[in-house]
Coordinates of C-alpha atoms in Angstrom, one line a residue:
Chain L
M58 CA -252.6 -9.7 -35.2
S59 CA -255.4 -12.5 -34.9
K60 CA -256.5 -11.0 -31.9
S61 CA -259.3 -8.4 -31.1
S62 CA -257.2 -7.1 -28.5
E63 CA -254.5 -6.4 -30.9
I64 CA -256.9 -4.2 -33.2
N65 CA -256.4 -0.8 -32.6
I66 CA -259.5 0.4 -33.5
D67 CA -258.7 4.5 -33.8
Y68 CA -255.5 3.7 -35.7
V69 CA -257.7 1.9 -38.7
A70 CA -260.9 4.0 -38.5
N71 CA -258.5 7.3 -39.2
L72 CA -256.8 5.3 -42.4
A73 CA -260.4 4.7 -43.8
R74 CA -261.2 8.4 -43.2
L75 CA -263.6 6.7 -40.5
A76 CA -265.3 9.2 -37.2
L77 CA -266.5 6.0 -34.7
T78 CA -268.4 6.8 -32.0
A79 CA -267.2 5.0 -28.9
E80 CA -269.8 2.5 -29.2
E81 CA -269.3 2.0 -32.9
K82 CA -265.5 2.1 -32.2
S83 CA -266.5 -1.5 -29.5
Q84 CA -268.7 -2.7 -32.0
F85 CA -266.4 -2.8 -34.9
S86 CA -263.5 -3.6 -32.7
Q87 CA -265.3 -7.3 -31.4
Q88 CA -266.5 -8.0 -34.9
L89 CA -262.6 -7.1 -36.9
G90 CA -261.5 -9.5 -34.0
D91 CA -265.1 -12.2 -35.4
I92 CA -263.7 -11.8 -39.0
L93 CA -260.4 -12.0 -38.1
H94 CA -260.9 -15.3 -36.0
Y95 CA -262.6 -16.7 -38.7
I96 CA -259.2 -15.8 -40.7
E97 CA -257.3 -17.9 -38.0
K98 CA -258.8 -21.3 -39.6
L99 CA -256.7 -20.8 -42.6
N100 CA -253.7 -21.5 -40.6
E101 CA -255.1 -25.0 -39.8
L102 CA -254.2 -25.9 -43.3
D103 CA -251.2 -27.4 -44.7
V104 CA -250.1 -25.2 -47.3
T105 CA -246.4 -26.0 -47.8
Q106 CA -246.4 -28.0 -51.0
V107 CA -249.2 -24.6 -52.4
E108 CA -246.5 -22.0 -54.6
P109 CA -247.8 -18.7 -53.2
T110 CA -250.5 -16.4 -54.9
A111 CA -252.0 -13.3 -55.6
H112 CA -255.2 -14.6 -57.5
A113 CA -256.9 -18.3 -57.5
F114 CA -256.8 -18.8 -60.9
P115 CA -253.6 -19.4 -62.3
V116 CA -254.2 -16.7 -65.5
C117 CA -251.2 -14.0 -66.6
N118 CA -250.3 -11.4 -68.6
V119 CA -253.8 -10.5 -69.6
W120 CA -253.2 -7.5 -71.8
R121 CA -254.2 -4.8 -74.2
D122 CA -252.1 -3.1 -77.5
D123 CA -250.9 0.9 -76.8
V124 CA -253.4 1.9 -79.0
A125 CA -255.2 5.3 -77.7
E126 CA -259.3 5.5 -77.7
P127 CA -261.3 9.0 -77.1
A128 CA -260.9 10.3 -73.6
L129 CA -264.7 11.5 -72.1
P130 CA -265.2 15.5 -73.2
V131 CA -264.7 17.5 -70.0
E132 CA -267.8 18.3 -69.2
E133 CA -268.5 14.5 -68.6
A134 CA -265.4 13.8 -67.1
L135 CA -266.5 16.8 -64.2
Q136 CA -270.1 15.6 -63.9
N137 CA -270.1 14.6 -60.5
A138 CA -267.8 16.7 -59.3
P139 CA -268.8 18.7 -56.2
A140 CA -267.2 21.3 -57.0
Q141 CA -265.3 22.5 -60.6
R142 CA -263.4 25.4 -61.7
D143 CA -261.3 26.4 -65.1
H144 CA -262.1 22.9 -66.6
M145 CA -260.6 21.2 -62.9
I146 CA -262.6 19.5 -59.7
A147 CA -261.8 21.8 -56.8
V148 CA -261.4 20.2 -53.5
P149 CA -260.3 21.7 -49.7
K150 CA -257.4 23.2 -49.9
V151 CA -254.9 20.4 -49.1
V152 CA -251.5 22.2 -48.5
E153 CA -250.7 24.8 -45.4
Chain Y
M16 CA -214.2 16.3 -38.3
P17 CA -214.5 15.7 -42.1
Y18 CA -218.2 13.9 -42.9
E19 CA -219.2 11.8 -46.1
A20 CA -222.6 12.3 -47.6
V21 CA -224.4 8.7 -48.6
I22 CA -227.4 9.1 -50.8
G23 CA -229.5 7.2 -52.7
L24 CA -232.2 8.7 -55.5
E25 CA -235.8 7.8 -56.3
V26 CA -236.1 8.9 -60.1
H27 CA -239.4 8.5 -61.4
V28 CA -239.5 8.5 -65.2
Q29 CA -242.7 8.3 -67.7
I30 CA -242.6 5.5 -70.2
K31 CA -243.8 6.5 -73.6
T32 CA -246.3 5.0 -74.9
C33 CA -250.0 6.4 -76.7
S34 CA -251.8 4.8 -73.8
K35 CA -252.0 5.1 -70.1
M36 CA -251.1 2.4 -68.1
F37 CA -254.1 0.6 -66.9
A38 CA -256.4 2.7 -69.5
R39 CA -257.2 3.4 -72.7
V40 CA -257.2 6.9 -73.1
A41 CA -254.7 8.6 -74.7
A42 CA -251.1 9.6 -72.5
G43 CA -250.5 13.3 -73.1
Y44 CA -248.5 16.4 -72.0
G45 CA -249.6 19.7 -72.6
Q46 CA -253.6 19.3 -73.0
P47 CA -256.1 20.9 -72.0
E48 CA -257.2 20.5 -68.4
N49 CA -258.9 17.3 -67.5
T50 CA -259.2 16.3 -71.3
L51 CA -257.5 13.3 -71.0
T52 CA -259.7 10.8 -68.7
D53 CA -261.8 7.8 -69.1
P54 CA -263.9 6.0 -67.1
V55 CA -261.4 3.6 -65.6
V56 CA -258.6 7.3 -64.6
L57 CA -261.1 8.7 -63.2
A58 CA -262.3 5.2 -61.1
L59 CA -266.0 5.0 -62.1
P60 CA -268.0 2.5 -60.7
G61 CA -267.3 -0.7 -62.6
V62 CA -264.4 0.2 -64.6
L63 CA -261.4 -2.2 -64.8
P64 CA -258.0 -1.9 -65.1
V65 CA -256.5 -4.1 -68.3
M66 CA -252.7 -3.6 -68.6
N67 CA -250.7 -2.0 -71.6
K68 CA -248.4 -4.5 -72.9
E69 CA -245.8 -1.6 -74.5
A70 CA -245.1 -0.3 -70.9
I71 CA -244.2 -3.6 -69.6
D72 CA -241.6 -3.9 -73.1
K73 CA -240.6 -0.8 -72.2
V74 CA -240.0 -1.2 -68.3
I75 CA -238.0 -4.8 -69.3
Q76 CA -236.0 -2.9 -72.4
A77 CA -235.4 0.0 -69.4
G78 CA -234.3 -3.1 -66.9
L79 CA -231.9 -4.9 -69.6
M80 CA -230.0 -1.7 -70.0
L81 CA -229.2 -1.1 -67.2
G82 CA -228.1 -4.7 -66.4
C83 CA -231.5 -6.0 -63.9
T84 CA -232.6 -9.1 -63.5
I85 CA -235.9 -9.4 -64.6
A86 CA -238.2 -11.0 -62.3
P87 CA -239.8 -14.7 -64.2
V88 CA -243.0 -13.2 -62.1
C89 CA -244.5 -10.2 -60.8
K90 CA -247.5 -8.5 -59.9
W91 CA -249.2 -5.7 -58.6
D92 CA -250.3 -4.1 -55.6
R93 CA -252.4 -1.3 -54.3
K94 CA -251.1 1.6 -52.3
N95 CA -253.6 3.0 -50.4
Y96 CA -254.3 6.0 -49.3
F97 CA -256.3 9.4 -49.1
Y98 CA -255.2 12.5 -51.1
P99 CA -257.0 14.2 -54.4
D100 CA -254.6 13.4 -56.8
S101 CA -255.9 9.8 -57.3
P102 CA -259.4 9.3 -57.5
K103 CA -259.2 6.2 -56.4
N104 CA -257.6 6.3 -53.7
Y105 CA -254.7 3.5 -54.2
Q106 CA -252.4 3.7 -56.8
I107 CA -251.6 1.1 -58.7
S108 CA -248.1 0.2 -57.5
Q109 CA -245.6 -3.1 -56.8
Y110 CA -244.8 -3.9 -54.2
D111 CA -242.7 -6.0 -53.1
Q112 CA -242.5 -8.3 -56.6
P113 CA -241.2 -5.8 -58.9
I114 CA -240.3 -6.4 -62.4
C115 CA -236.8 -5.3 -62.0
L116 CA -233.6 -6.2 -59.6
G117 CA -230.1 -5.2 -59.4
G118 CA -228.7 -3.4 -61.4
F119 CA -226.1 -0.4 -61.9
V120 CA -226.4 2.9 -63.3
E121 CA -222.5 3.1 -64.7
I122 CA -221.9 6.9 -64.7
E123 CA -219.0 9.3 -65.4
L124 CA -217.4 11.8 -63.4
P125 CA -216.1 15.3 -63.5
G126 CA -212.6 15.2 -65.0
P127 CA -209.4 16.9 -64.3
S128 CA -209.9 19.1 -67.1
R129 CA -212.9 19.3 -70.1
N130 CA -211.0 17.1 -72.5
V131 CA -210.1 14.4 -70.7
M132 CA -212.5 11.3 -69.5
G133 CA -213.4 11.4 -65.7
E134 CA -213.3 8.4 -63.6
H135 CA -216.4 5.8 -64.5
K136 CA -217.9 4.1 -61.3
K137 CA -221.0 1.7 -61.3
I138 CA -223.8 2.7 -59.1
P139 CA -226.1 -0.1 -58.0
L140 CA -230.0 -0.3 -58.4
T141 CA -232.0 -1.9 -55.6
R142 CA -234.9 -2.0 -58.1
I143 CA -237.4 -0.7 -61.0
H144 CA -240.7 -1.2 -60.4
L145 CA -244.1 -0.5 -62.8
E146 CA -247.1 1.9 -61.5
E147 CA -248.9 4.8 -62.8
D148 CA -248.8 8.7 -61.9
V149 CA -251.1 10.5 -60.7
G150 CA -253.1 13.8 -61.1
K151 CA -251.4 17.0 -61.0
L152 CA -252.9 19.6 -58.1
S153 CA -252.4 23.4 -58.5
H154 CA -253.1 25.1 -54.7
G155 CA -255.3 28.2 -54.9
V156 CA -255.9 30.2 -51.5
H157 CA -258.9 29.1 -51.0
D158 CA -258.6 25.2 -52.7
S159 CA -257.3 23.1 -54.3
L160 CA -257.5 22.1 -58.2
I161 CA -257.0 18.9 -59.7
D162 CA -256.4 18.2 -63.6
Y163 CA -256.2 14.0 -64.3
N164 CA -254.6 14.4 -67.5
R165 CA -251.4 12.4 -66.1
A166 CA -253.2 10.4 -63.9
G167 CA -252.4 6.9 -65.4
T168 CA -250.2 7.6 -67.1
P169 CA -247.0 4.5 -67.2
L170 CA -244.4 5.4 -64.9
M171 CA -241.6 3.4 -63.6
E172 CA -239.8 4.3 -59.8
I173 CA -236.0 3.3 -60.4
V174 CA -234.1 3.3 -57.3
S175 CA -231.1 3.3 -56.4
E176 CA -228.6 2.0 -53.3
P177 CA -227.0 4.5 -51.2
A178 CA -224.1 4.0 -53.6
L179 CA -223.5 8.1 -54.4
H180 CA -221.5 10.3 -51.7
G181 CA -221.7 13.6 -53.6
A182 CA -223.9 16.4 -55.5
D183 CA -221.6 15.9 -58.6
E184 CA -222.0 11.8 -58.2
A185 CA -226.2 12.5 -58.0
F186 CA -225.7 14.7 -61.3
A187 CA -223.5 12.2 -63.5
Y188 CA -226.1 9.4 -62.0
L189 CA -228.6 11.3 -63.7
T190 CA -227.5 12.4 -66.5
A191 CA -226.2 8.8 -67.7
L192 CA -229.3 7.6 -66.7
K193 CA -231.7 10.0 -68.9
T194 CA -229.3 9.5 -71.9
V195 CA -230.0 5.7 -70.9
M196 CA -233.2 6.0 -71.5
I197 CA -233.4 8.8 -74.1
Y198 CA -231.5 6.2 -76.3
G199 CA -233.5 2.9 -75.6
G200 CA -236.6 5.4 -76.6
I201 CA -237.9 4.7 -73.1
S202 CA -238.8 8.3 -72.3
D203 CA -238.0 11.3 -73.1
C204 CA -237.1 12.1 -69.6
D205 CA -238.3 16.0 -70.4
M206 CA -237.9 17.3 -67.1
E207 CA -239.7 20.4 -67.5
K208 CA -242.6 18.5 -68.3
G209 CA -242.0 16.3 -65.8
Q210 CA -241.5 13.4 -68.1
L211 CA -238.7 12.6 -65.2
R212 CA -238.8 13.5 -61.7
C213 CA -236.0 13.0 -59.0
D214 CA -236.5 12.7 -55.1
A215 CA -233.4 12.2 -52.8
N216 CA -232.2 10.2 -49.6
V217 CA -229.3 12.3 -47.5
S218 CA -227.7 11.3 -44.8
I219 CA -224.2 12.4 -43.7
R220 CA -221.4 10.4 -41.3
P221 CA -218.1 10.4 -39.8
A222 CA -215.8 9.8 -43.2
G223 CA -214.9 6.2 -42.2
S224 CA -217.7 4.9 -41.0
T225 CA -220.5 2.3 -42.4
K226 CA -223.2 2.8 -39.9
L227 CA -226.1 4.9 -42.2
G228 CA -226.9 8.4 -40.8
T229 CA -230.5 9.4 -40.2
K230 CA -231.4 10.5 -43.8
V231 CA -233.3 13.3 -45.1
E232 CA -236.2 13.9 -48.0
L233 CA -235.5 15.9 -50.7
K234 CA -238.7 16.9 -52.9
N235 CA -239.6 18.6 -55.7
L236 CA -235.5 18.8 -57.2
N237 CA -237.0 19.7 -60.6
S238 CA -233.7 20.0 -62.7
I239 CA -230.5 18.1 -62.5
S240 CA -229.0 21.2 -62.1
F241 CA -231.1 21.6 -58.8
V242 CA -230.9 17.9 -57.5
R243 CA -227.1 18.9 -57.8
D244 CA -227.5 22.5 -55.9
G245 CA -230.1 20.5 -53.1
I246 CA -228.0 18.2 -52.0
D247 CA -225.1 20.1 -51.6
H248 CA -227.1 22.5 -49.9
E249 CA -229.2 19.7 -47.2
I250 CA -225.2 18.0 -47.4
K251 CA -223.6 21.4 -46.1
R252 CA -226.9 21.8 -43.8
Q253 CA -226.4 18.5 -41.8
I254 CA -222.9 18.9 -41.6
A255 CA -223.5 22.5 -39.9
V256 CA -227.0 21.0 -37.8
I257 CA -224.2 18.2 -36.2
E258 CA -221.3 20.7 -35.4
G259 CA -223.6 23.4 -34.2
G260 CA -224.5 20.0 -31.4
G261 CA -227.4 19.7 -32.3
T262 CA -229.4 15.9 -34.4
I263 CA -230.3 15.1 -37.8
V264 CA -234.7 14.2 -37.7
Q265 CA -235.8 12.1 -40.7
E266 CA -238.2 14.5 -42.2
T267 CA -239.0 15.7 -45.6
R268 CA -237.4 18.9 -47.2
D269 CA -238.3 20.8 -50.1
Y270 CA -235.4 22.4 -51.7
D271 CA -236.2 25.7 -53.6
G272 CA -233.9 25.9 -56.5
Q273 CA -234.8 29.9 -57.3
T274 CA -233.9 30.7 -54.1
G275 CA -231.4 28.3 -52.7
A276 CA -232.9 27.2 -50.0
S277 CA -234.4 24.8 -48.2
Q278 CA -237.4 24.2 -45.7
S279 CA -239.4 21.1 -43.8
L280 CA -242.7 19.7 -45.4
R281 CA -245.1 19.6 -42.3
S282 CA -246.8 16.4 -43.1
K283 CA -250.6 16.5 -42.4
E284 CA -250.4 12.6 -42.6
M285 CA -249.4 10.1 -39.9
A286 CA -247.0 8.2 -40.8
H287 CA -247.3 6.4 -43.8
D288 CA -249.1 3.2 -43.6
Y289 CA -250.0 1.9 -47.7
R290 CA -251.9 -1.4 -46.6
Y291 CA -250.3 -3.4 -49.7
F292 CA -252.3 -5.5 -50.7
P293 CA -251.9 -7.8 -54.3
D294 CA -254.6 -5.9 -56.4
P295 CA -257.3 -8.3 -57.1
D296 CA -258.0 -6.7 -60.8
L297 CA -255.0 -7.4 -62.1
M298 CA -253.2 -11.0 -62.7
P299 CA -249.6 -11.3 -62.5
V300 CA -247.3 -11.3 -65.2
K301 CA -244.7 -14.3 -66.7
V302 CA -242.1 -12.9 -68.6
D303 CA -239.7 -15.9 -69.9
E304 CA -236.6 -16.0 -72.1
D305 CA -238.5 -15.4 -75.9
W306 CA -239.7 -12.5 -74.3
K307 CA -236.5 -10.9 -72.9
A308 CA -234.7 -11.6 -76.0
R309 CA -237.4 -10.1 -78.6
L310 CA -236.8 -7.3 -76.0
R311 CA -233.7 -7.5 -76.1
A312 CA -232.3 -7.6 -80.2
P313 CA -233.5 -3.9 -80.4
L314 CA -231.8 -2.0 -77.6
P315 CA -229.1 0.1 -78.5
E316 CA -225.5 0.0 -77.7
L317 CA -225.1 1.4 -74.3
P318 CA -223.6 5.6 -74.6
F319 CA -220.4 4.9 -72.8
D320 CA -219.6 1.4 -74.7
K321 CA -220.7 3.8 -77.8
Q322 CA -218.5 5.7 -76.6
R323 CA -215.0 3.9 -75.8
R324 CA -216.1 2.0 -79.6
F325 CA -215.3 5.5 -81.1
M326 CA -212.2 6.0 -79.1
E327 CA -210.6 3.2 -80.0
K328 CA -212.1 2.0 -83.3
Y329 CA -212.2 5.5 -84.8
R330 CA -208.8 7.4 -83.1
L331 CA -211.3 10.5 -82.3
P332 CA -210.6 12.3 -79.1
Y333 CA -212.6 12.4 -76.1
T334 CA -214.2 15.8 -76.5
I335 CA -215.6 15.0 -79.6
T336 CA -216.6 11.3 -78.5
A337 CA -218.7 13.5 -75.9
V338 CA -220.7 15.9 -77.8
L339 CA -221.6 12.8 -80.2
V340 CA -222.5 9.8 -78.1
R341 CA -224.8 12.2 -75.9
D342 CA -227.2 12.4 -78.5
R343 CA -227.8 8.9 -80.5
E344 CA -229.5 10.2 -83.3
L345 CA -226.0 12.4 -83.7
S346 CA -223.7 9.9 -83.1
D347 CA -225.8 7.6 -85.4
Y348 CA -225.4 10.4 -88.0
F349 CA -222.1 10.2 -87.8
E350 CA -221.0 7.1 -88.4
A351 CA -223.3 6.9 -91.2
A352 CA -221.2 9.6 -92.5
A353 CA -218.0 8.0 -91.6
R354 CA -218.8 5.1 -93.5
L355 CA -218.8 6.8 -96.5
C356 CA -215.9 8.4 -96.6
D357 CA -213.7 6.7 -94.2
K358 CA -212.4 9.6 -92.8
P359 CA -214.2 9.0 -88.8
Q360 CA -212.2 11.7 -87.7
A361 CA -212.4 14.8 -90.1
A362 CA -216.1 13.9 -90.4
G363 CA -215.9 14.3 -86.5
N364 CA -214.7 17.5 -86.5
W365 CA -217.3 18.8 -89.1
I366 CA -220.3 17.3 -87.3
T367 CA -219.2 18.8 -84.3
N368 CA -218.2 22.2 -84.9
D369 CA -219.3 23.6 -88.2
L370 CA -222.8 21.4 -88.5
L371 CA -223.7 21.9 -84.4
R372 CA -222.9 25.7 -85.2
D373 CA -224.9 26.0 -87.7
L374 CA -227.3 23.9 -86.0
A375 CA -227.7 26.1 -83.2
S376 CA -227.6 29.5 -85.1
S377 CA -230.2 28.5 -87.4
R378 CA -232.4 26.7 -83.7
Q379 CA -232.6 23.7 -85.8
S380 CA -232.7 20.0 -84.9
L381 CA -230.3 17.6 -86.6
A382 CA -233.7 16.2 -88.3
D383 CA -234.9 19.0 -90.3
S384 CA -231.2 19.7 -91.4
R385 CA -230.8 19.0 -95.0
V386 CA -226.6 18.0 -94.5
R387 CA -226.7 14.9 -94.3
P388 CA -224.2 12.1 -93.5
A389 CA -223.5 12.1 -98.0
H390 CA -222.9 15.7 -97.6
I391 CA -220.6 15.8 -94.7
A392 CA -219.0 12.6 -96.3
G393 CA -218.4 14.2 -99.5
L394 CA -217.0 17.5 -98.3
V395 CA -214.6 15.3 -96.7
K396 CA -213.7 13.9 -99.3
L397 CA -212.9 17.1 -101.4
V398 CA -211.0 18.5 -99.3
E399 CA -209.0 14.6 -98.4
G400 CA -208.8 14.2 -102.2
G401 CA -207.8 17.7 -102.7
A402 CA -210.5 18.8 -104.8
I403 CA -211.3 22.1 -102.5
S404 CA -208.7 23.6 -100.1
S405 CA -210.1 23.8 -95.7
N406 CA -210.8 27.4 -96.9
I407 CA -213.2 26.5 -99.9
A408 CA -214.8 23.8 -97.9
K409 CA -216.0 26.2 -95.1
E410 CA -217.7 28.4 -97.4
V411 CA -219.2 25.4 -99.2
F412 CA -220.6 23.9 -96.5
V413 CA -222.0 27.3 -95.4
E414 CA -224.1 27.3 -98.6
M415 CA -225.2 23.5 -98.6
F416 CA -226.1 24.0 -94.8
A417 CA -228.7 26.3 -96.4
T418 CA -229.6 24.7 -99.3
G419 CA -229.1 21.0 -99.1
E420 CA -227.4 20.7 -102.6
M421 CA -224.0 18.1 -102.5
P422 CA -220.7 19.3 -101.7
E423 CA -219.6 18.2 -105.3
A424 CA -222.5 19.5 -107.3
L425 CA -221.8 22.9 -105.5
V426 CA -217.8 22.4 -106.1
E427 CA -218.5 22.3 -109.9
R428 CA -221.6 24.6 -110.7
K429 CA -219.8 27.7 -108.5
G430 CA -216.3 26.1 -110.5
L431 CA -214.2 25.8 -107.2
K432 CA -212.4 23.0 -107.4
Q433 CA -208.9 23.7 -106.5
S434 CA -206.4 24.0 -109.7
T435 CA -204.1 21.2 -110.8
D436 CA -203.9 22.6 -113.8
T437 CA -200.1 22.6 -114.5
N438 CA -200.0 24.5 -116.7
E439 CA -201.8 27.1 -115.6
L440 CA -200.1 27.1 -111.9
E441 CA -196.3 27.3 -113.7
E442 CA -198.2 30.9 -115.6
W443 CA -199.4 32.1 -112.2
A444 CA -195.6 30.8 -111.1
D445 CA -194.0 33.0 -113.2
A446 CA -196.2 35.8 -112.6
A447 CA -195.4 35.9 -109.5
M448 CA -191.4 35.8 -109.8
A449 CA -191.8 38.5 -112.6
A450 CA -194.7 40.7 -109.8
N451 CA -191.7 40.3 -107.0
P452 CA -188.4 41.1 -107.4
K453 CA -187.1 41.4 -104.4
S454 CA -188.7 38.2 -103.2
V455 CA -187.0 36.0 -105.2
A456 CA -183.8 37.5 -104.3
D457 CA -184.4 37.5 -101.2
F458 CA -185.5 34.4 -100.9
K459 CA -182.2 33.0 -102.9
A460 CA -180.3 34.6 -100.6
G461 CA -181.9 32.4 -98.1
N462 CA -184.7 33.9 -96.3
D463 CA -187.1 30.6 -96.6
K464 CA -190.6 33.5 -95.5
A465 CA -189.8 35.6 -98.9
I466 CA -191.8 32.2 -100.8
N467 CA -195.3 33.1 -98.9
A468 CA -195.4 36.8 -100.8
M469 CA -195.5 34.8 -104.1
K470 CA -197.5 32.0 -102.9
G471 CA -199.5 35.1 -101.5
F472 CA -199.8 36.3 -105.9
M473 CA -200.8 32.9 -106.7
M474 CA -203.3 32.1 -104.4
K475 CA -204.8 35.5 -105.1
Q476 CA -204.3 34.8 -109.1
S477 CA -206.4 31.7 -108.8
K478 CA -209.3 33.5 -106.9
G479 CA -207.8 31.0 -104.3
K480 CA -208.4 27.8 -105.2
A481 CA -205.0 26.8 -106.7
N482 CA -204.0 24.0 -104.9
P483 CA -201.7 24.8 -101.5
R484 CA -199.4 22.5 -102.2
L485 CA -198.9 22.1 -105.5
V486 CA -198.2 26.2 -105.9
D487 CA -195.4 25.4 -103.2
E488 CA -193.7 23.0 -104.9
I489 CA -193.6 24.6 -108.7
L490 CA -192.6 27.8 -106.4
R491 CA -189.8 26.5 -105.1
R492 CA -188.9 24.5 -108.7
K493 CA -188.8 27.7 -110.1
L494 CA -187.0 29.8 -108.1
A495 CA -184.5 26.3 -107.7
G496 CA -183.5 27.1 -111.3

């Protein structure tokens, strides 16, 4: 997956819900390919002695106690919604 | 050709916590729409999730009860998808490092009859992971409406191996799993409130084959009975397709419990590609032996272990243990009563017959009941000690159920004690014999049953308080004399 030729730009665009022009597709294929090529450099490092990690910092178990705090008033919670009805956010119908 | 069904269940269980999984707002059911949100739930810019320790504790406890291996390290991943049930466009979940691995659910299959224990099996689990629940959509004619109250509620997904082979086994699995979760205080598992939800992967194969057939995922099985009916229906549907010369297509089907039919869900989405990656906002969780030991200490005995103990230690019949252990509070209540009177079988009978009947007819819960274990124990002792007859005991029960008065005090106050005063009994016996000369003659002529008329006379005279054993003894002595 490190070569730009292997990037299926239509598939990636669809997953991201992006509609791209033919020009953009070509441009972004090139750019994504360059990024992946750059990241490839990491493979040159010998990491056999390094433990895999999801984070750069050796920190774990960051949590809080189970204490409930006040909710947002519903008017505030919904103030950014493009459309609302009956105290709910209204979106285009998502089932047939 | 005989077929074998192969079923795997994915069960989502909401964890009972005060606040949400990664947000501080309260978790809850039945609140007005969108009143349980905060900036984290709504994914407003700049917010950061913080783990709820209680939710992690409880999923570890669930894992310990189910015999899982608790992963020493687990992490959080983002499951990316666009759907309005998740305002972030991803769900925080666990992909390749779930918190619990392996384990099993012990199930009991239906026995040959209601009062005989059925076969027990251990259904292996693949994993349990922790994630956040999503919002609830309702669909109108022209739009869909979103309520985010449920979004962010701690949710565990319990995945079984494809090791179930019929609708009955799936039913037994869910029943057993639910009981364990409720015992451990992990969840209330109320399916009507969405606290337990089940998807089933169903396939069939020729009996004896070891190759898995194409699986169909059944969704929206929203009661345990619907799970059984839906799976049963799906197995029959697949057999009919194969026998009609068709092939099973991998799909998701929606089972409608009301109509008993299923239909294919047309998915607008292409094949799922969730592009999981580690959530950079959350640090991994490391679980050490001390933590596990602390969480294991308060865990209750598992329901089936308790049932086996009740049958062995107390010599209770299977049916009574089945009723008692279904509910942890009831089984604790029974043990308290049994300990107080040292007559477990009698206590078990009073609880499973009289107490449960009266609780049901008065729509009370066990916690509401005025009759406490000490009442049951007191009543048992009064009967066993011969102070009251079992008929009088039934009356005492009804009254103490209504008022909560202790049975000893009630019997004393109402003068219900069986008469064991032999002088009084002797007088009644003489009167009984005097009033029933024919019965006396019949008895002496060898008709043993003739004694009953005299016993009845004595019971009437004593208003039911005469001790039947003494009545019998005294009458026989006098009649023999």
